[in-house]
Amino acid sequence: MAECPPSLNPQQQAAVKNMDNPLLVLAGAGSGKTRVITEKIAYLIGQGLPAWHIAAVTFTNKAAREMKVRAGALLDDKKIRGLRVSTFHALGLDILRREHAALGFKSAISIFDEQDRTALLRELIKQNPDAVDSDPVEAHSWQISRWKNAFVTAQQACRLDDPELAEAARLYGDYTRQMKAYNAVDFDDLILLPVLLFQEQPELLEKWCNRIRYLLVDEYQDTNLTQYQLIKLLAGSIGRLTVVGDDDQSIYAWRGAHPENLVQLQKDYPRLQVIKLEQNYRSSGRILKAANQLIANNPHLFEKRLWSNHGPGEPLRVLSHGDEITEARQIASEIVHHRFKTGSRYRDYAILYRGNHQSRLFERTLREYDIPYNLSGGTSFFAYAEVKDILAYLRLLTNPDDDSAFLRIINTPRREIGTGTLEKLGQYANRRHIGLFPACFELGLEQQLPERAVQRLRRFCEWLVDTADRAERGDTFAVIREFIDRLGYEQWLKESSKTERAAQRKIANVHELIGWMQRLTDQEEKHPPLSDLVAKVMLFDILERNQEENVSDRVNLMTLHAAKGLEFPYVFLIGMEENLLPHQTSIEENNIEEERRLAYVGITRAQKQVTFSYCTRRKRYGEMTDCTPSRFLDELPAEELEWSGKQSIDPEEKKERGMASLAQLRDLLTEQ
């Protein structure tokens, strides 16, 4: 029998050992929630539950990887074999791949990203001559996603008595039917479709409940209504589950998160046990005192108060600036001085803000001060055109019904297949209710297009069919590399790029993509079919954009939303002003509670010190306007705050700042 490690505190031990009741672990910031999940996995296996009957789900690949690594450190490879640790969407994809026939799909399901979805919706709007709606396609895309996350099907949306949403509801139905014809799903479908499947076919739900006999859920407060339905179905009426979350860190309502799921859990599982993790292992006492006092202004279903053994720590500072230029320069100067004084690394500092637009001035200023920085939200590897092109080819090789992929690559590189040809091909395919690729082989197409155009299309499609067949039967990646070579894609990149250097970077990205996919395949005990690999890569793309951890020595620039789950010794929380934090839209919509949770997340990222910063004037829409300090500053413990201007800098500190600036200048000159 496994025992809980003695290093766990009493509340953590109770959470790990509870197996008889549905369990909600309210895990405050920095309270060791990931450790509780991984220790519980080890405990369940030690109690005799095989690893292949356990599933742990979270929201990012990074979090899933960390959980799996930690669980692997607690157990030997044999005991952990079969353990499922993944994102919600990876679990949904696995269910769809295994049960595709029951849902009426063919095996090689394509996954549409946001660009694919928007392109399809735009095409569906064009095809409807009666459409008079003037809303942008992005608004319809957002509404359809919102419905899917709120567990509203296309049929239910069409029955809603809301004239303003009637066009979006009609488009939702058309979009759903077209996606089925393409043998494709989008990101939201990865949760919605398994839920609908399990509700309609109880025998399949029973099969999956027998497979997943204990479910652990990370970041439970971020679940939407459809994800909760999936949790509830897999956990069964007994509630074989542990969910870990923190209502004070629920900051994703704008993308469908439903913190009310905490209340629903109590209603659905009357035997629910609640354990609070309130000991914080990250932050100093003053930081936690400020966080507790701030968040106490929000209503709570469960009261909790973070505490720490780290001692009081450094005072919280509030810096006031005349404008945003002064703010950026002052904070850059603060980092230079503090780093010189303490010997800290650049990566120990984080500058957090409410909106991405606030980063631009800081980027410029940090460059002026020769301070290296990492901007969270840079260009994703998968966003490069050359990567999307090759992925589109691979999608089409595995799913000929993927019209989005077909349209992307049919003239990349150029094949003298004009827009008129594609328009007539599309009209023919729509009349026949088939995809563009299979339409190329139909005899009826010869009545719609000149013989030369038909021959060009068929030669290309026949080559793809032959390539797909050889990739399936032979050395998959040798075939793919030969295919790319015959495409003349690298030559086309050289001809279409502005510089030789840009072309080489793009070519390197193509090689990196294929090499990385081959490494993914080599990691599997049994080489998966190309269709599974492409689906996995598309899901990885959607989940992992802009989430790669930067481990070099750089100051961190990121939004408060992006900072969730991270920690830094020193945090600068900038733009602490009304209309910025809290945001103007939230003030107008009376949604201050989520903005307060956002500020709470920012404060609790800090280990040693938090510095708040605001401007008395700031440029908005090209004009300087007066600013009011954020109401959240008034909600912090006044006795723990040091306001700039109330205390003068002593001569010794002035001397240190001068030496720090000289040292920074010397380093800069040395590097020239």
Coordinates of C-alpha atoms in Angstrom, one line a residue, residues 89 93 96-97 108-114 116 179 183-188 190 395 399 402 532 534-540 542:
H89 CA -8.9 18.7 -26.4
L93 CA -9.5 14.1 -30.3
L96 CA -13.2 11.1 -32.0
R97 CA -10.5 9.1 -33.6
A108 CA -8.8 10.7 -41.4
I109 CA -10.5 13.6 -39.6
S110 CA -9.1 17.1 -40.4
I111 CA -8.9 19.8 -37.7
F112 CA -9.8 23.3 -38.7
D113 CA -8.0 26.2 -37.0
E114 CA -9.5 29.7 -36.7
D116 CA -9.9 27.7 -41.8
M179 CA -17.8 20.5 -41.9
N183 CA -14.8 15.2 -42.7
A184 CA -13.5 18.0 -40.5
V185 CA -14.0 19.3 -37.0
D186 CA -12.9 22.5 -35.4
F187 CA -11.3 23.1 -32.0
D188 CA -14.6 23.4 -30.1
L190 CA -13.3 18.2 -30.0
R395 CA -3.9 17.4 -44.5
N399 CA -8.2 13.7 -46.0
D402 CA -10.5 19.0 -46.8
D532 CA -3.2 10.5 -36.8
V534 CA -1.3 15.3 -38.9
A535 CA -4.3 15.6 -36.6
K536 CA -1.9 15.6 -33.6
V537 CA 0.2 18.3 -35.1
M538 CA -2.8 20.5 -35.9
L539 CA -4.0 20.2 -32.4
F540 CA -0.6 21.0 -31.1
I542 CA -3.8 25.4 -31.9

